[in-house]
Amino acid sequence: MNYFYFPLEEWTNDFVNDWLLPVMGGFFDSISVPLRSFIDGVTNLILAIPPEIIAVLLILLAWKLAGKGTALFTLIGCLYIGSVDLWAETMQTVAIVIVSTIIAIIFGVPVGILSAKSNVIDKIVRPILDFMQTLPIFVYLIPSILLFGLGGVPAVIATFVFAAPPAVRMTRLGILQVPQEVVEASKAFGSTSKQLLFKVQLPLAVPTIMAGINQTIMLALSMAVVASMIGAPGLGSIVLSGISTVNVGLGLIGGLAIVVIAIILDRITQGIGNKL
Amino acid sequence: MNKIEVNNLTKIFGSHPQQGLKRLKNGEQKSEILEKTGMTVGVNQASFAVKPGEIFVIMGLSGSGKSTLIRLVNRLIEPTDGEVFIDGEDITKMDKNTLIDTRRKKLGMVFQKFGLLPHKTILANVAYGLELQGVSKQEREQKAQETIKDVGLSGYEDSYPSQLSGGMQQRVGIARALANDTDILLMDEAFSALDPIIRKEMQDELLKIQNKLGKTVLFITHDLDEALKLGDRIAIMKDGRIVQIGTSEEILENPANDYVSNFVKDVDRSKVLEASHVMKKPEVLLTYKDGPRVAVRKMEEAGVSSIFVTDKEKNFKGLITIDDAVKAYQNNIPMEEVLITDNIYSTSPATPLNDLIGIAADVKYPIVVVEDEKLLGIVSRVSILSGLVLGKEKDEVEST
Ligand SMILES: Nc1ncnc2c1ncn2[C@@H]1O[C@H](COP(=O)(O)OP(=O)(O)OP(=O)(O)O)[C@@H](O)[C@H]1O
Ligand SMILES: [Mg+2]
């Protein structure tokens, strides 16, 4: 089938080495510096709070939003994480999840709104989202190290790429799901498009958007191990060192902690969606 | 000046509406255009005018373009061609802000599936139009409160739409439209989702509101009875085209074409009326034993000029006029002698109205409805007015 040679490989390498790194390096620094301090800020903040307070807050939240069972599970889960001495690592992972999710929301919700309002934008956005979700992670993981260095920043970027699409898709879906007559009624009484968006479409889309954010959080957590491969601290690195030293026990306690956190965050964010 | 005036309004759904418009103007039919171009003609060169304070009904089968037409009037749908004047201003040419302002100040709308905001309370729903205009919370809630009271929903201010029955939700829909104080109400099958009893109630309510507030109403329905009851004038649509405009009588007596007469006939056939459906309780019953004096007094009290007579078992005996009763009283003649028993047409409760129409026009006194010789009610000429039209329609069909 090779009728001609398509030098995509060489072009890409030339592009990265001759232009992206030397010319755009400053630009990427300007992203990575504030992002790094954002991640550090969040990490330091939640590490500065005594674990007991965080645990109590989580349990109360779980109770309010998801019921007694989840509250009990949260209590046991927090005790487990403390007792296997993984609290700090857990908080580091949670920090990366929080930062990636916030960025995913900041980017995903507006893009979702735009693609709900315009078919053209939707046609452009949709393949990009497919690309983001299906491109093997390692393909962009390595370049993101080149561009952003090791540590939390490329981890957040890679996590964002993988986890943002549900936020976009579900925002769009949530807005399009608003019954036609409700939208018409609002217009018929003289709403501007801004009023329509903020008084009708977004409030009614919130449960769906929350479901999207819930998925974003789950996907972000599932990236924890991958993120640790590029130097992000946290539970992923525990699992990774468990695997690489054939320390099955270490791998298990780290892995279980990820599952515990995943379940707690899932139930709480679902609870928010249902309450709204 | 007309409140609403629609000139040659056309809406074509599809990729090249202008091309479809050319075909329409060349006289091609909706079906031809669909077949050749895949485009759907929603509304085809419709023209009509609604006078201030008028209830103008648009009627047509499903898919005939009623919803599209009413949405062109407040430009929820962009027209392909034509003009819509609201108080003399062409809404199709307005810029965005003027359009929004016109909707706020001049056009209220009520929807078939209510279109209430599920996340807002009843109070907030009714106040929504005013909220959009930036009216202060206190002021708009006060106005909403009054309107909610007007539609009989006091006490439900803090409920949510999902907690209310369909009829109540539509009252909220109407209150929301009234709260804005617009002159015009657009109602797209506003009562079609309600069950028959509630529906009747809401129709009466609308007539009351219209009487009191003098709103101009553009009302859409596919129900002939509803159209007859509400409409000052009725327009009938077919395939996007208005095929006839007229008062109920005009449309029923002189259907413009087979489509209209079929429409009229079909709707009526589904609801064959019988004498018992339209009969009224006689104003006063007089037992046979009562003398002429009592008869005169009772007629006086009831403000009628004749009275039906029965015995204790309600067996129908006849009728006495006021003149005869007075004569009998003055000359001391017994009641039996002035009792009129012939020239009174009696019928059974199950008799179709059709059979009574010719008779009703000829007889001097109301038709009496009897069963087992007992008087059940009377049917006057007035009470078969709607059925009168039905009968004429049927005669024509039979004679052709
Ligand atoms: N957004 C749209 N896109 C394409 N075609 C449409 C659209 N809206 C309506 N139509 C078509 O236009 C025609 C008129 O539809 P419309 O909804 O106005 O009918 P209707 O008289 O209100 O019917 P119903 O009694 O069922 O409500 C139909 O053939 C319909 O399929
Ligand atoms: Mg319709």
XYZ file of C-alpha atoms and ligand atoms in Angstrom:
708
model
C 0.000 0.000 0.000
C 2.929 2.385 0.262
C 2.543 4.204 -3.034
C 4.260 7.188 -1.562
C 5.901 8.032 1.721
C 4.053 10.306 4.102
C 6.696 11.874 6.368
C 4.374 12.716 9.252
C 6.898 11.393 11.764
C 9.717 13.650 10.546
C 7.458 16.661 10.174
C 6.199 16.249 13.701
C 9.662 15.928 15.151
C 10.902 18.934 13.178
C 7.842 20.887 14.280
C 8.392 20.035 17.937
C 12.174 20.480 17.983
C 12.576 23.466 15.669
C 9.479 25.491 16.491
C 7.362 24.330 19.410
C 10.136 24.058 21.993
C 12.423 26.999 21.112
C 9.806 29.450 19.862
C 6.789 28.578 21.972
C 8.730 27.608 25.098
C 7.993 30.951 26.721
C 4.296 30.523 26.061
C 4.218 27.113 27.704
C 6.142 28.447 30.656
C 3.522 31.114 31.044
C 0.945 28.352 31.355
C 2.920 26.007 33.520
C 4.122 28.527 36.106
C 0.683 29.710 37.299
C -0.687 26.179 36.952
C 2.090 24.841 39.141
C 1.427 27.396 41.837
C -2.308 26.648 41.600
C -1.655 22.931 42.132
C 0.797 23.626 44.936
C -1.601 26.062 46.526
C -4.454 23.566 46.562
C -2.192 20.740 47.753
C -0.720 22.829 50.559
C -4.129 24.084 51.584
C -5.707 20.668 52.014
C -2.574 19.291 53.622
C -2.573 22.167 56.093
C -6.068 21.310 57.307
C -6.001 18.607 59.991
C -7.162 15.262 58.517
C -9.854 14.965 61.189
C -11.516 18.180 60.028
C -11.474 17.117 56.386
C -12.841 13.710 57.356
C -15.664 15.250 59.417
C -16.522 17.676 56.611
C -16.577 14.841 54.087
C -18.769 12.714 56.331
C -21.233 15.572 56.876
C -21.333 16.297 53.153
C -21.877 12.634 52.363
C -24.637 12.469 54.927
C -26.416 15.550 53.633
C -26.090 14.715 49.948
C -26.028 10.949 49.748
C -27.480 9.558 52.960
C -26.402 7.598 55.995
C -24.844 4.667 54.147
C -22.400 6.850 52.250
C -21.620 8.793 55.416
C -20.723 5.529 57.160
C -18.648 4.436 54.186
C -16.844 7.781 54.218
C -16.038 7.378 57.909
C -14.625 3.888 57.376
C -12.795 5.003 54.233
C -11.107 7.937 55.990
C -10.109 5.686 58.906
C -8.657 3.218 56.397
C -6.624 5.844 54.551
C -5.290 7.192 57.835
C -4.487 3.759 59.183
C -2.478 2.670 56.140
C -0.629 5.980 56.447
C -1.605 7.306 53.014
C -3.377 10.520 53.998
C -0.809 12.879 52.487
C -0.640 10.931 49.209
C -4.410 10.817 49.035
C -4.626 14.583 49.447
C -2.008 15.084 46.738
C -4.068 12.998 44.357
C -7.254 14.801 45.371
C -5.515 18.126 44.716
C -4.667 17.103 41.160
C -8.216 15.854 40.646
C -9.628 19.116 41.989
C -7.405 21.285 39.800
C -8.041 19.218 36.650
C -11.759 19.203 37.314
C -11.886 22.953 37.867
C -10.050 23.535 34.592
C -12.310 21.018 32.862
C -15.372 22.913 34.113
C -13.974 26.319 33.190
C -13.296 25.043 29.705
C -16.009 22.412 29.327
C -19.160 24.239 30.393
C -18.747 27.270 28.099
C -17.724 25.085 25.174
C -20.710 22.856 25.904
C -22.989 25.897 25.928
C -21.562 27.164 22.646
C -21.916 23.807 20.940
C -25.505 23.557 22.148
C -26.260 26.962 20.630
C -24.463 26.505 17.339
C -24.405 23.500 15.064
C -21.243 24.756 13.395
C -19.351 24.878 16.671
C -20.707 21.454 17.580
C -19.434 20.023 14.305
C -15.968 21.396 15.047
C -15.904 20.454 18.722
C -17.208 16.921 18.426
C -14.224 15.359 16.567
C -11.824 17.200 18.863
C -13.526 15.626 21.857
C -13.375 12.195 20.233
C -9.709 12.781 19.620
C -9.097 13.824 23.220
C -10.823 10.744 24.578
C -9.395 8.106 22.275
C -5.842 9.226 21.522
C -3.646 6.897 23.601
C -2.593 8.826 26.666
C 1.106 8.203 26.159
C 1.074 9.932 22.804
C 0.523 13.291 24.418
C 1.997 12.419 27.808
C 5.576 12.466 26.494
C 5.263 15.791 24.594
C 3.594 17.353 27.597
C 6.707 16.468 29.642
C 8.822 18.183 26.993
C 6.643 21.249 27.147
C 5.797 21.449 30.827
C 8.532 19.476 32.583
C 7.931 16.716 35.100
C 5.471 16.796 37.989
C 1.955 17.933 38.630
C 1.574 20.301 35.658
C 1.791 17.762 32.803
C -0.269 15.416 34.960
C -3.037 17.995 35.219
C -2.828 18.756 31.499
C -2.964 15.086 30.531
C -5.790 14.496 32.991
C -7.644 17.481 31.606
C -7.343 16.236 28.027
C -8.731 12.866 29.033
C -11.380 14.011 31.503
C -12.816 17.223 30.039
C -14.949 15.783 27.193
C -17.803 14.525 29.405
C -18.160 18.016 30.883
C -18.558 19.456 27.372
C -20.874 16.752 26.116
C -23.120 16.687 29.144
C -23.414 20.459 29.253
C -24.538 20.447 25.643
C -26.937 17.585 26.277
C -28.335 19.264 29.394
C -29.133 22.431 27.489
C -30.643 20.644 24.504
C -32.782 18.556 26.838
C -34.667 21.571 28.147
C -38.215 21.107 26.777
C -38.865 23.106 23.620
C -42.022 24.681 25.036
C -40.190 25.975 28.091
C -37.614 27.652 25.886
C -40.357 29.016 23.628
C -42.290 30.296 26.629
C -39.274 32.170 27.868
C -38.676 33.706 24.448
C -42.344 34.506 23.971
C -42.328 36.587 27.138
C -39.378 38.533 25.843
C -36.229 36.991 27.276
C -32.904 38.021 25.807
C -30.634 35.122 24.886
C -28.620 35.813 28.022
C -31.737 35.685 30.187
C -32.800 32.492 28.466
C -29.419 30.915 29.182
C -29.085 31.955 32.805
C -32.695 31.863 33.928
C -33.878 28.777 32.088
C -31.371 26.659 30.209
C -28.487 26.488 32.666
C -30.606 25.981 35.807
C -32.481 23.170 34.100
C -29.266 21.677 32.747
C -27.517 21.611 36.117
C -28.362 17.992 37.014
C -27.033 16.814 33.648
C -23.973 19.048 33.919
C -23.347 17.605 37.386
C -23.501 14.112 35.927
C -20.850 15.206 33.427
C -18.686 16.668 36.179
C -19.078 13.465 38.117
C -17.718 11.558 35.133
C -14.907 14.061 34.758
C -13.901 13.460 38.369
C -13.983 9.697 37.941
C -11.876 9.865 34.792
C -9.446 12.222 36.518
C -9.033 9.747 39.354
C -8.484 6.920 36.927
C -5.539 8.931 35.578
C -3.840 9.025 38.978
C -1.483 6.119 38.256
C -0.627 7.387 34.791
C -0.009 10.854 36.186
C 2.455 9.450 38.676
C 4.517 8.047 35.801
C 5.366 11.599 34.825
C 6.264 12.532 38.316
C 3.002 13.618 39.864
C 3.011 12.860 43.568
C 0.151 10.969 45.217
C -1.498 7.570 45.444
C -0.469 6.722 41.890
C 3.180 6.786 42.835
C 2.482 4.401 45.749
C 0.817 1.961 43.371
C 3.602 2.436 40.858
C 6.366 1.726 43.335
C 4.366 -1.245 44.603
C 4.318 -2.618 41.067
C 7.951 -1.885 40.253
C 9.313 -3.433 43.464
C 6.884 -6.358 43.253
C 5.467 -5.215 46.577
C 1.944 -6.545 46.149
C 0.829 -5.260 49.537
C 1.938 -1.703 48.806
C 0.192 -1.788 45.424
C -2.978 -3.039 47.090
C -3.204 -0.417 49.845
C -2.582 2.363 47.311
C -5.085 0.941 44.852
C -7.715 0.496 47.566
C -7.256 4.105 48.662
C -7.956 5.238 45.076
C -11.128 3.164 45.021
C -12.249 4.555 48.384
C -11.736 8.143 47.230
C -13.460 7.393 43.938
C -16.550 6.027 45.664
C -16.774 8.922 48.114
C -16.376 11.584 45.401
C -18.793 9.760 43.100
C -21.569 9.543 45.684
C -21.125 13.111 46.850
C -21.144 14.640 43.366
C -24.083 12.473 42.343
C -25.833 13.672 45.469
C -25.297 17.288 44.439
C -26.784 16.528 41.018
C -29.842 14.878 42.503
C -30.429 17.600 45.057
C -30.536 20.308 42.413
C -56.880 49.606 13.295
C -56.456 45.860 13.368
C -54.688 44.470 16.400
C -53.024 41.745 14.374
C -52.731 41.788 10.640
C -51.075 39.002 8.694
C -50.306 39.443 5.005
C -49.191 36.652 2.709
C -47.276 34.974 5.463
C -45.244 31.966 4.399
C -42.941 29.587 6.197
C -41.003 26.882 4.435
C -38.842 24.503 6.455
C -35.819 23.230 4.612
C -32.518 24.052 3.014
C -33.596 26.478 0.277
C -36.771 28.197 1.423
C -36.544 30.979 -1.191
C -36.576 28.426 -3.970
C -39.581 26.746 -2.344
C -41.277 30.124 -2.144
C -40.907 30.602 -5.864
C -42.567 27.245 -6.446
C -45.391 28.166 -4.073
C -45.975 31.401 -5.924
C -46.111 29.427 -9.142
C -48.996 27.557 -7.629
C -47.288 24.322 -6.674
C -48.863 22.395 -3.826
C -47.312 21.518 -0.480
C -47.127 17.847 -1.469
C -45.419 18.593 -4.796
C -42.795 20.731 -3.134
C -42.145 18.101 -0.499
C -41.772 15.462 -3.177
C -39.524 17.489 -5.452
C -37.369 19.355 -2.969
C -37.819 17.633 0.389
C -38.872 20.916 1.934
C -41.959 21.235 4.137
C -44.381 24.074 3.660
C -45.470 25.049 7.161
C -47.600 28.063 6.281
C -48.601 28.988 2.756
C -49.376 32.651 1.994
C -51.754 33.134 4.894
C -53.587 36.413 5.362
C -56.032 37.462 8.043
C -56.727 40.307 10.437
C -57.842 40.281 14.046
C -59.799 43.188 15.424
C -59.301 44.583 18.922
C -61.228 42.554 21.502
C -61.935 39.743 19.075
C -61.410 36.045 19.694
C -60.068 34.736 16.426
C -59.858 30.967 16.204
C -57.604 29.066 13.847
C -58.727 25.525 13.259
C -57.284 22.717 11.204
C -56.181 19.117 11.279
C -52.844 18.007 12.686
C -49.973 19.227 10.549
C -51.994 21.937 8.845
C -49.615 24.600 10.138
C -51.484 26.112 13.064
C -48.589 26.068 15.504
C -46.237 27.385 12.882
C -48.623 30.217 12.070
C -49.089 31.349 15.662
C -45.328 31.197 16.211
C -44.814 33.406 13.202
C -47.053 36.004 14.817
C -44.611 36.549 17.697
C -41.689 35.499 15.531
C -40.651 32.479 17.550
C -40.250 31.179 14.004
C -38.663 33.379 11.338
C -40.957 33.798 8.345
C -39.823 32.962 4.831
C -42.011 35.692 3.393
C -44.826 38.030 4.324
C -45.721 40.538 6.984
C -47.162 40.483 10.484
C -48.418 43.758 11.855
C -48.904 44.079 15.589
C -50.661 47.376 16.299
C -49.562 48.487 12.860
C -45.901 47.616 13.268
C -44.336 44.886 11.192
C -42.806 42.393 13.594
C -40.955 40.625 10.796
C -38.796 43.692 10.204
C -38.046 44.570 13.813
C -34.502 44.497 15.165
C -33.763 42.252 18.111
C -34.443 44.761 20.865
C -37.677 46.057 19.401
C -38.840 42.486 18.925
C -38.091 41.618 22.549
C -39.846 44.778 23.670
C -42.904 44.005 21.557
C -43.108 40.504 22.998
C -42.873 41.903 26.510
C -45.400 44.682 26.116
C -47.874 43.399 23.558
C -47.908 39.636 23.223
C -48.763 37.063 25.878
C -48.697 33.382 25.019
C -50.268 30.229 26.442
C -48.928 26.814 25.430
C -50.503 23.416 24.916
C -48.129 21.670 27.296
C -48.115 24.740 29.531
C -44.397 25.514 29.134
C -44.021 26.388 32.806
C -40.573 26.709 34.294
C -40.234 23.555 36.385
C -37.549 24.987 38.649
C -39.572 28.019 39.663
C -42.525 28.321 42.035
C -45.986 29.231 40.779
C -45.457 32.772 42.024
C -42.123 33.057 40.211
C -43.604 31.522 37.078
C -46.404 34.064 36.957
C -43.950 36.862 37.720
C -41.519 35.620 35.071
C -42.556 38.011 32.305
C -42.154 40.964 34.635
C -38.860 39.586 35.938
C -37.529 39.611 32.378
C -38.461 43.279 32.150
C -36.484 44.066 35.267
C -39.496 44.897 37.449
C -38.534 44.851 41.127
C -39.151 41.646 43.045
C -41.704 43.193 45.350
C -43.688 44.831 42.583
C -43.752 41.825 40.283
C -44.673 39.422 43.059
C -47.525 41.653 44.104
C -48.830 41.741 40.544
C -48.349 37.981 40.230
C -50.232 37.449 43.473
C -53.218 39.400 42.123
C -53.233 37.474 38.867
C -52.960 34.150 40.675
C -56.017 35.166 42.676
C -57.859 36.097 39.485
C -57.408 32.608 38.083
C -58.419 31.025 41.385
C -55.100 29.590 42.479
C -54.529 31.491 45.719
C -52.648 29.346 48.187
C -50.514 27.628 45.564
C -47.976 30.456 45.222
C -45.143 28.430 46.717
C -45.920 25.146 44.977
C -43.987 23.932 41.988
C -45.656 23.195 38.622
C -45.164 19.433 38.965
C -47.277 19.483 42.124
C -50.324 20.829 40.274
C -52.914 19.100 38.099
C -53.038 19.841 34.378
C -55.954 22.225 34.718
C -54.225 24.116 37.482
C -50.983 24.275 35.526
C -52.810 25.817 32.617
C -54.354 28.386 34.937
C -50.783 29.264 35.856
C -49.992 29.512 32.145
C -52.891 31.903 31.693
C -51.981 33.884 34.793
C -48.439 34.240 33.481
C -49.775 35.667 30.234
C -52.188 37.988 32.062
C -49.588 39.294 34.511
C -47.833 41.119 31.696
C -50.962 43.122 30.867
C -50.543 42.615 27.155
C -53.478 43.388 24.868
C -52.966 40.237 22.845
C -53.087 36.615 23.949
C -51.734 33.907 21.675
C -53.057 30.507 22.673
C -51.788 27.368 20.927
C -54.182 24.516 21.729
C -54.182 25.864 25.239
C -56.938 23.528 26.416
C -56.253 20.456 24.296
C -54.269 18.663 26.993
C -57.071 18.963 29.549
C -59.854 16.513 30.213
C -63.315 17.503 28.936
C -64.837 18.882 32.129
C -61.805 20.973 33.061
C -61.614 22.032 29.439
C -65.157 23.372 29.468
C -64.432 25.179 32.674
C -61.354 26.802 31.192
C -63.264 27.848 28.075
C -65.845 29.588 30.234
C -63.057 31.154 32.232
C -61.407 32.464 29.074
C -64.677 33.990 27.891
C -65.074 35.637 31.275
C -61.556 37.010 31.202
C -61.997 38.224 27.668
C -65.258 39.901 28.613
C -63.738 41.616 31.587
C -60.383 42.620 30.128
C -61.220 42.948 26.440
C -58.163 40.992 25.312
C -57.575 40.243 21.678
C -57.176 36.485 21.464
C -55.671 34.365 18.719
C -56.778 30.883 19.661
C -55.720 27.631 18.051
C -57.672 24.424 18.273
C -58.526 21.352 16.277
C -61.843 20.996 18.031
C -64.909 22.402 16.271
C -66.995 22.659 19.408
C -64.292 24.697 21.052
C -64.004 26.901 17.993
C -67.776 27.452 17.869
C -67.927 28.256 21.539
C -65.023 30.670 21.670
C -64.593 32.138 18.232
C -66.000 35.433 17.083
C -64.517 34.400 13.788
C -62.883 31.185 12.697
C -60.189 30.529 10.119
C -59.785 27.038 8.760
C -56.371 25.850 7.663
C -55.366 23.090 5.333
C -51.826 22.241 4.253
C -50.560 25.571 5.490
C -53.211 27.539 3.656
C -56.188 29.363 5.121
C -59.144 27.994 3.186
C -61.962 29.916 4.828
C -62.500 32.709 7.306
C -65.872 33.545 8.772
C -68.199 33.480 11.742
C -69.312 30.079 12.996
C -72.565 30.350 11.113
C -70.913 31.367 7.879
C -68.512 28.471 8.019
C -71.083 25.903 8.999
C -73.757 27.088 6.612
C -71.548 27.810 3.645
C -68.445 25.679 3.802
C -66.010 26.985 1.201
C -65.066 23.535 -0.048
C -65.250 19.828 0.649
C -62.389 20.021 3.114
C -64.291 22.438 5.313
C -67.581 20.613 5.063
C -65.886 17.325 5.843
C -64.123 18.905 8.733
C -67.344 20.297 10.058
C -69.218 17.087 9.496
C -66.583 14.803 10.954
C -66.220 16.785 14.087
C -69.977 16.914 14.544
C -70.588 13.292 13.805
C -68.334 12.399 16.655
C -70.615 14.264 18.968
C -74.189 13.576 18.019
C -76.376 15.576 20.315
C -79.648 14.311 21.681
C -82.616 16.130 23.102
C -81.576 15.203 26.621
C -78.228 16.939 26.109
C -79.728 20.335 25.487
C -83.016 20.228 27.392
C -83.611 22.591 30.279
C -85.686 22.170 33.381
C -88.955 24.025 32.773
C -89.031 27.324 34.629
C -91.994 26.424 36.808
C -94.062 23.342 37.185
C -97.609 23.617 38.314
C -99.436 20.666 39.741
C -102.789 20.048 38.191
C -104.560 20.937 41.382
C -103.325 24.531 41.542
C -105.836 27.060 40.412
C -105.404 29.840 37.829
C -104.451 32.316 40.553
C -101.412 30.332 41.561
C -100.573 29.878 37.887
C -100.559 33.618 37.250
C -98.435 34.285 40.303
C -95.893 31.638 39.387
C -95.582 32.917 35.831
C -95.123 36.399 37.178
C -92.402 35.244 39.550
C -90.564 33.360 36.854
C -91.049 36.060 34.249
C -92.494 33.671 31.662
C -95.592 33.894 29.515
C -96.591 30.272 29.633
C -96.240 27.433 32.056
C -96.126 23.665 31.779
C -98.538 21.646 33.822
C -98.006 18.254 35.363
C -99.735 16.233 38.008
C -98.233 15.078 41.270
C -96.456 12.188 39.591
C -94.887 14.620 37.110
C -97.051 13.247 34.320
C -97.219 15.797 31.581
C -100.645 17.345 31.149
C -100.289 20.399 28.980
C -99.545 24.084 28.968
C -101.257 27.271 30.086
C -100.526 30.729 28.729
C -100.644 33.790 30.934
C -103.536 35.251 28.959
C -105.637 32.136 29.401
C -104.784 31.913 33.061
C -105.856 35.501 33.662
C -109.054 34.906 31.715
C -109.756 31.749 33.710
C -109.160 33.567 36.960
C -111.443 36.483 36.090
C -114.266 34.348 34.706
C -113.848 31.542 37.201
C -113.277 28.933 34.536
C -111.647 25.667 35.713
C -108.053 25.079 34.730
C -108.797 22.039 32.613
C -110.729 24.144 30.145
C -107.890 26.542 29.302
C -105.255 23.842 29.240
C -103.562 23.621 25.858
C -102.823 20.042 24.924
C -102.526 20.093 21.149
C -99.898 21.971 19.157
C -97.406 20.856 21.748
C -94.714 18.678 20.311
C -93.328 16.084 22.673
C -90.347 13.880 22.119
C -88.201 11.290 23.869
C -84.883 12.207 25.508
C -82.878 10.117 23.012
C -84.205 11.906 19.921
C -81.316 13.306 17.880
C -81.277 17.074 17.690
C -81.296 16.834 13.912
C -84.833 15.512 14.014
C -86.017 18.402 16.133
C -84.638 21.291 14.161
C -87.357 21.579 11.570
C -89.968 21.148 14.236
C -88.429 23.708 16.556
C -88.638 26.305 13.843
C -92.370 25.648 13.321
C -93.875 25.072 16.738
C -95.198 27.850 18.908
C -94.074 26.442 22.223
C -90.884 24.765 23.356
C -90.636 21.056 22.613
C -91.266 18.954 25.693
C -89.120 15.967 26.463
C -91.114 13.165 28.072
C -90.361 9.647 29.100
C -93.119 7.301 30.328
C -95.400 10.327 30.135
C -93.280 12.122 32.713
C -91.977 15.600 31.886
C -88.163 15.621 31.903
C -87.435 18.988 30.364
C -88.044 21.381 27.528
C -86.024 22.142 24.431
C -86.260 25.691 23.141
C -85.200 27.020 19.784
C -82.296 28.835 21.414
C -80.914 25.703 22.962
C -80.601 23.951 19.612
C -78.849 26.820 17.908
C -75.576 24.974 17.626
C -77.409 21.844 16.507
C -79.337 23.855 13.921
C -76.172 24.236 11.911
C -75.406 20.587 12.259
C -78.815 19.796 10.790
C -78.389 22.027 7.771
C -75.044 20.491 7.119
C -76.545 17.040 7.263
C -79.430 17.969 4.966
C -76.992 19.130 2.339
C -74.987 15.942 2.558
C -78.109 13.873 2.278
C -79.496 15.777 -0.670
C -76.254 15.468 -2.656
N -39.086 22.838 12.824
C -39.650 22.221 11.776
N -38.899 21.689 10.807
C -39.460 21.081 9.751
N -40.772 20.947 9.567
C -41.586 21.444 10.500
C -41.078 22.105 11.664
N -42.123 22.502 12.426
C -43.235 22.110 11.776
N -42.920 21.475 10.612
C -43.874 20.940 9.625
O -44.756 21.964 9.269
C -46.073 21.487 9.137
C -46.995 22.224 10.057
O -46.704 21.880 11.408
P -47.452 22.530 12.639
O -46.766 22.044 13.876
O -47.550 23.979 12.456
O -48.889 21.874 12.539
P -50.130 21.976 13.519
O -51.289 22.398 12.711
O -49.786 22.800 14.700
O -50.340 20.472 13.945
P -50.808 19.878 15.350
O -52.290 19.972 15.398
O -50.347 18.447 15.270
O -50.130 20.640 16.429
C -46.011 19.996 9.403
O -45.950 19.346 8.170
C -44.723 19.828 10.173
O -44.162 18.575 9.922
Mg -49.656 22.420 16.844
